[in-house]
Coordinates of N, CA and C in Angstrom, one line a residue:
M1 N 82.8 96.1 111.9 CA 82.9 94.6 111.6 C 83.3 94.4 110.2
R2 N 84.1 93.4 109.9 CA 84.5 93.1 108.6 C 83.4 92.3 107.9
Q3 N 83.5 92.4 106.5 CA 82.5 91.7 105.7 C 82.4 90.2 106.1
E4 N 81.2 89.6 106.1 CA 81.1 88.2 106.4 C 81.3 87.3 105.2
N5 N 81.3 87.8 104.0 CA 81.4 87.0 102.9 C 82.9 86.9 102.4
V6 N 83.8 87.4 103.2 CA 85.2 87.3 102.8 C 85.7 85.9 102.9
V7 N 86.5 85.5 101.9 CA 87.0 84.1 101.8 C 88.0 83.9 103.0
T8 N 87.8 82.9 103.8 CA 88.6 82.7 104.9 C 89.7 81.7 104.7
D9 N 89.6 80.9 103.7 CA 90.6 79.8 103.4 C 91.9 80.4 102.9
T10 N 92.9 80.3 103.7 CA 94.2 80.9 103.4 C 94.7 80.4 102.1
G11 N 94.6 79.1 101.8 CA 95.1 78.6 100.5 C 94.4 79.2 99.3
V12 N 93.1 79.4 99.4 CA 92.3 80.1 98.3 C 92.8 81.5 98.1
R13 N 93.0 82.2 99.2 CA 93.4 83.6 99.1 C 94.8 83.7 98.6
L14 N 95.7 82.8 99.0 CA 97.1 82.7 98.5 C 97.1 82.4 97.0
K15 N 96.3 81.5 96.6 CA 96.2 81.1 95.1 C 95.7 82.3 94.3
S16 N 94.7 83.0 94.8 CA 94.2 84.1 94.0 C 95.2 85.2 93.9
A17 N 96.0 85.5 94.9 CA 97.1 86.5 94.8 C 98.1 86.0 93.9
G18 N 98.5 84.8 93.9 CA 99.5 84.2 93.0 C 99.0 84.3 91.5
E19 N 97.8 84.0 91.3 CA 97.2 84.1 89.9 C 97.2 85.5 89.4
L20 N 97.0 86.5 90.3 CA 97.0 87.9 89.9 C 98.4 88.2 89.4
I21 N 99.4 87.8 90.2 CA 100.8 88.1 89.8 C 101.2 87.4 88.5
K22 N 100.7 86.2 88.3 CA 101.0 85.5 87.1 C 100.3 86.2 85.9
R23 N 99.1 86.7 86.0 CA 98.5 87.5 84.9 C 99.3 88.7 84.6
I24 N 99.7 89.5 85.6 CA 100.4 90.8 85.4 C 101.8 90.6 84.9
L25 N 102.5 89.6 85.5 CA 103.9 89.4 85.2 C 104.1 87.9 84.8
P26 N 103.6 87.5 83.7 CA 103.7 86.1 83.3 C 105.2 85.5 83.2
D27 N 106.1 86.4 82.9 CA 107.5 86.0 82.8 C 108.3 86.1 84.1
H28 N 107.7 86.7 85.1 CA 108.4 87.0 86.4 C 107.8 86.6 87.7
Y29 N 106.6 85.9 87.6 CA 105.9 85.6 88.8 C 106.7 84.6 89.7
N30 N 107.6 83.9 89.1 CA 108.4 82.9 89.9 C 109.4 83.7 90.8
Y31 N 109.6 85.0 90.7 CA 110.5 85.7 91.4 C 109.9 86.2 92.8
F32 N 108.7 85.8 93.0 CA 108.0 86.3 94.2 C 107.6 85.2 95.2
D33 N 107.8 85.4 96.5 CA 107.3 84.5 97.5 C 106.2 85.2 98.2
L34 N 105.1 84.5 98.3 CA 103.9 85.2 98.9 C 103.5 84.5 100.2
K35 N 102.9 85.3 101.1 CA 102.4 84.8 102.4 C 101.1 85.5 102.7
I36 N 100.1 84.8 103.0 CA 98.8 85.4 103.5 C 98.7 85.0 104.9
S37 N 98.6 86.0 105.8 CA 98.5 85.7 107.2 C 97.0 85.6 107.6
D38 N 96.8 85.1 108.8 CA 95.4 85.0 109.3 C 95.0 86.2 110.2
D39 N 95.9 87.3 110.2 CA 95.6 88.4 111.0 C 94.4 89.2 110.4
I40 N 93.3 89.3 111.1 CA 92.1 90.0 110.6 C 91.9 91.4 111.3
M41 N 92.8 91.8 112.1 CA 92.6 93.0 112.8 C 92.9 94.3 112.0
E42 N 93.9 94.3 111.2 CA 94.3 95.4 110.3 C 94.8 94.9 109.0
D43 N 94.4 95.6 107.9 CA 94.9 95.3 106.6 C 96.3 95.9 106.5
Y44 N 97.3 95.1 106.0 CA 98.6 95.6 105.9 C 99.3 94.9 104.7
F45 N 100.5 95.4 104.4 CA 101.4 94.6 103.5 C 102.9 94.8 104.0
I46 N 103.7 93.8 103.7 CA 105.1 93.8 103.9 C 105.8 93.4 102.7
I47 N 106.9 94.1 102.4 CA 107.7 93.7 101.2 C 109.2 93.6 101.8
K48 N 109.8 92.5 101.4 CA 111.3 92.4 101.8 C 111.9 91.4 100.9
D49 N 113.2 91.3 101.0 CA 114.0 90.3 100.2 C 113.8 89.0 101.0
S50 N 113.5 87.9 100.2 CA 113.4 86.6 100.9 C 114.8 85.9 100.9
D51 N 114.8 84.8 101.7 CA 116.1 84.1 101.9 C 116.5 83.4 100.6
N52 N 115.6 83.2 99.6 CA 116.0 82.5 98.4 C 116.0 83.4 97.2
N53 N 116.5 84.6 97.4 CA 116.7 85.6 96.3 C 115.4 85.9 95.6
K54 N 114.3 85.9 96.3 CA 113.0 86.3 95.7 C 112.5 87.6 96.4
I55 N 111.5 88.1 95.9 CA 110.8 89.3 96.6 C 109.7 88.7 97.4
Y56 N 109.7 89.0 98.7 CA 108.7 88.4 99.6 C 107.6 89.5 99.8
L57 N 106.4 89.0 99.5 CA 105.2 89.9 99.7 C 104.3 89.2 100.7
E58 N 103.9 89.9 101.7 CA 103.0 89.4 102.8 C 101.8 90.3 103.0
S59 N 100.7 89.8 103.2 CA 99.5 90.6 103.7 C 98.5 89.6 104.3
N60 N 97.4 90.2 104.7 CA 96.4 89.3 105.3 C 95.2 89.1 104.3
N61 N 95.4 89.6 103.1 CA 94.4 89.3 102.0 C 95.0 89.6 100.6
P62 N 94.4 89.0 99.6 CA 94.9 89.2 98.2 C 95.0 90.7 97.8
V63 N 94.1 91.5 98.2 CA 94.2 92.9 97.8 C 95.5 93.6 98.4
G64 N 95.9 93.2 99.6 CA 97.1 93.6 100.2 C 98.3 93.2 99.4
I65 N 98.3 91.9 99.0 CA 99.4 91.4 98.1 C 99.4 92.2 96.9
A66 N 98.3 92.5 96.3 CA 98.3 93.4 95.0 C 98.8 94.7 95.3
S67 N 98.5 95.3 96.5 CA 99.1 96.6 96.9 C 100.6 96.5 97.1
A68 N 101.0 95.5 97.7 CA 102.5 95.3 97.9 C 103.2 95.1 96.5
L69 N 102.6 94.4 95.6 CA 103.2 94.2 94.3 C 103.2 95.6 93.6
N70 N 102.1 96.3 93.6 CA 102.1 97.7 93.0 C 103.2 98.6 93.6
W71 N 103.3 98.6 94.9 CA 104.4 99.4 95.6 C 105.8 99.0 95.1
Y72 N 106.0 97.7 95.0 CA 107.3 97.2 94.6 C 107.6 97.6 93.1
L73 N 106.6 97.4 92.3 CA 106.8 97.7 90.9 C 107.0 99.2 90.7
K74 N 106.3 100.0 91.4 CA 106.3 101.5 91.3 C 107.7 102.0 91.8
Y75 N 108.0 101.6 93.0 CA 109.1 102.3 93.7 C 110.5 101.6 93.6
Y76 N 110.5 100.3 93.1 CA 111.7 99.6 93.0 C 112.0 99.3 91.5
C77 N 111.0 99.2 90.7 CA 111.2 98.8 89.3 C 110.9 99.9 88.3
N78 N 110.4 101.0 88.8 CA 110.0 102.2 88.0 C 109.0 101.7 86.9
C79 N 108.1 100.9 87.3 CA 107.0 100.3 86.4 C 105.7 100.9 86.8
H80 N 104.7 100.6 86.0 CA 103.4 101.2 86.2 C 102.3 100.3 85.6
V81 N 101.3 100.0 86.4 CA 100.1 99.2 86.0 C 98.9 100.1 86.2
S82 N 98.1 100.2 85.1 CA 96.9 101.1 85.2 C 95.9 100.6 84.2
W83 N 94.7 101.2 84.3 CA 93.6 100.9 83.3 C 94.0 101.5 81.9
N84 N 94.9 102.5 81.9 CA 95.2 103.1 80.7 C 96.4 102.6 80.0
G85 N 97.1 101.6 80.6 CA 98.2 100.9 80.0 C 99.3 100.6 81.0
N86 N 100.1 99.6 80.7 CA 101.1 99.2 81.6 C 102.5 99.5 81.0
Q87 N 103.4 99.8 81.9 CA 104.8 99.9 81.6 C 105.5 98.9 82.5
L88 N 105.8 97.7 81.9 CA 106.4 96.7 82.7 C 107.7 96.2 82.2
N89 N 108.6 97.1 81.9 CA 110.0 96.8 81.4 C 110.8 96.4 82.6
L90 N 110.8 95.2 83.0 CA 111.5 94.7 84.2 C 112.9 94.2 83.8
H91 N 113.8 94.5 84.7 CA 115.2 94.1 84.5 C 115.4 92.8 85.2
E92 N 116.4 92.0 84.8 CA 116.7 90.8 85.4 C 118.1 90.9 86.0
P93 N 118.4 90.6 87.2 CA 117.4 90.1 88.1 C 116.6 91.3 88.6
L94 N 115.5 91.0 89.3 CA 114.6 92.1 89.8 C 115.4 92.8 90.9
P95 N 115.1 94.1 91.1 CA 115.8 94.8 92.1 C 115.5 94.3 93.5
K96 N 116.5 94.3 94.4 CA 116.4 94.0 95.8 C 115.7 95.1 96.5
V97 N 115.0 94.7 97.6 CA 114.3 95.7 98.4 C 115.2 96.3 99.4
G98 N 116.1 95.6 100.0 CA 117.0 96.1 101.1 C 116.2 96.1 102.4
E99 N 115.9 97.3 102.9 CA 115.1 97.4 104.2 C 113.7 96.9 104.0
T100 N 113.1 96.3 105.0 CA 111.7 95.9 104.9 C 110.8 97.1 104.8
V101 N 109.8 96.9 103.9 CA 108.8 98.0 103.7 C 107.5 97.4 104.3
S102 N 106.9 98.2 105.2 CA 105.6 97.8 105.8 C 104.6 98.9 105.9
H103 N 103.4 98.7 105.4 CA 102.3 99.7 105.5 C 101.0 99.1 106.0
K104 N 100.3 99.8 106.8 CA 99.0 99.5 107.2 C 98.0 100.3 106.4
A105 N 96.8 99.7 106.2 CA 95.7 100.4 105.5 C 95.3 101.6 106.4
T106 N 95.2 102.8 105.8 CA 94.8 104.0 106.5 C 93.3 104.0 106.9
F107 N 92.5 103.3 106.1 CA 91.0 103.4 106.3 C 90.5 102.0 106.4
D108 N 89.5 101.8 107.3 CA 88.8 100.5 107.4 C 88.0 100.2 106.1
L109 N 87.3 101.2 105.6 CA 86.5 101.0 104.4 C 87.1 101.6 103.2
R110 N 87.2 100.9 102.2 CA 87.8 101.4 100.9 C 86.9 101.0 99.8
Y111 N 86.9 101.6 98.7 CA 86.1 101.3 97.5 C 87.0 101.3 96.3
Y112 N 86.4 100.6 95.3 CA 87.1 100.4 94.0 C 86.5 101.4 93.0
L113 N 87.4 102.2 92.4 CA 87.0 103.2 91.4 C 86.3 104.4 92.0
N114 N 86.4 105.5 91.3 CA 85.7 106.7 91.7 C 84.2 106.5 91.4
Y115 N 83.4 107.1 92.2 CA 81.9 106.9 92.0 C 81.5 107.4 90.7
C116 N 82.2 108.3 90.1 CA 81.8 108.8 88.8 C 82.2 107.9 87.6
T117 N 83.1 107.0 87.9 CA 83.7 106.2 86.8 C 82.6 105.4 86.1
F118 N 81.6 104.9 86.8 CA 80.6 104.0 86.2 C 79.8 104.8 85.2
S119 N 79.5 106.0 85.4 CA 78.6 106.8 84.5 C 79.4 107.7 83.5
Y120 N 80.6 108.1 83.9 CA 81.3 109.1 83.1 C 82.3 108.4 82.2
S121 N 82.9 107.3 82.7 CA 84.0 106.7 81.9 C 83.6 105.3 81.3
M122 N 83.1 104.5 82.1 CA 82.8 103.1 81.7 C 81.8 103.0 80.6
V123 N 80.9 104.0 80.5 CA 79.9 104.0 79.4 C 80.6 104.0 78.0
W124 N 81.8 104.5 77.9 CA 82.5 104.5 76.6 C 83.4 103.3 76.4
W125 N 83.5 102.4 77.4 CA 84.3 101.2 77.2 C 83.7 100.2 76.2
D126 N 84.6 99.6 75.4 CA 84.2 98.5 74.6 C 84.3 97.2 75.3
W127 N 83.9 96.1 74.7 CA 83.9 94.8 75.4 C 85.3 94.4 75.8
E128 N 86.3 94.7 74.9 CA 87.6 94.3 75.2 C 88.1 94.9 76.5
R129 N 87.8 96.2 76.7 CA 88.2 96.9 77.9 C 87.5 96.4 79.1
W130 N 86.3 96.0 79.0 CA 85.5 95.4 80.1 C 86.2 94.1 80.5

């Protein structure tokens, strides 16, 4: 069963995904069309070219949108976003996707960070990194 505390308001989920893209790509966030579906059966993402010359990212949750964005940046823009630094030298216009990309989550349960990160790595972080 899925978590009960998951935000179910599609508008709130869409806004949070959009705000993430705005934080990561402040000069390029307008190049993306986002859709959050109400499908709760499987986590997935879809990337394709939109009808209005934007990159279309669809998922059933904001994490899926973030995964779609990461996939697009990595495989179409040769860019990288990580804890250790970002390489976001984007070209204008942004690269087209061509064929639709679609992925489903492999696992029902996923976690954030390696279990060792909290005690081995984060202990050395300063306030700015937190």
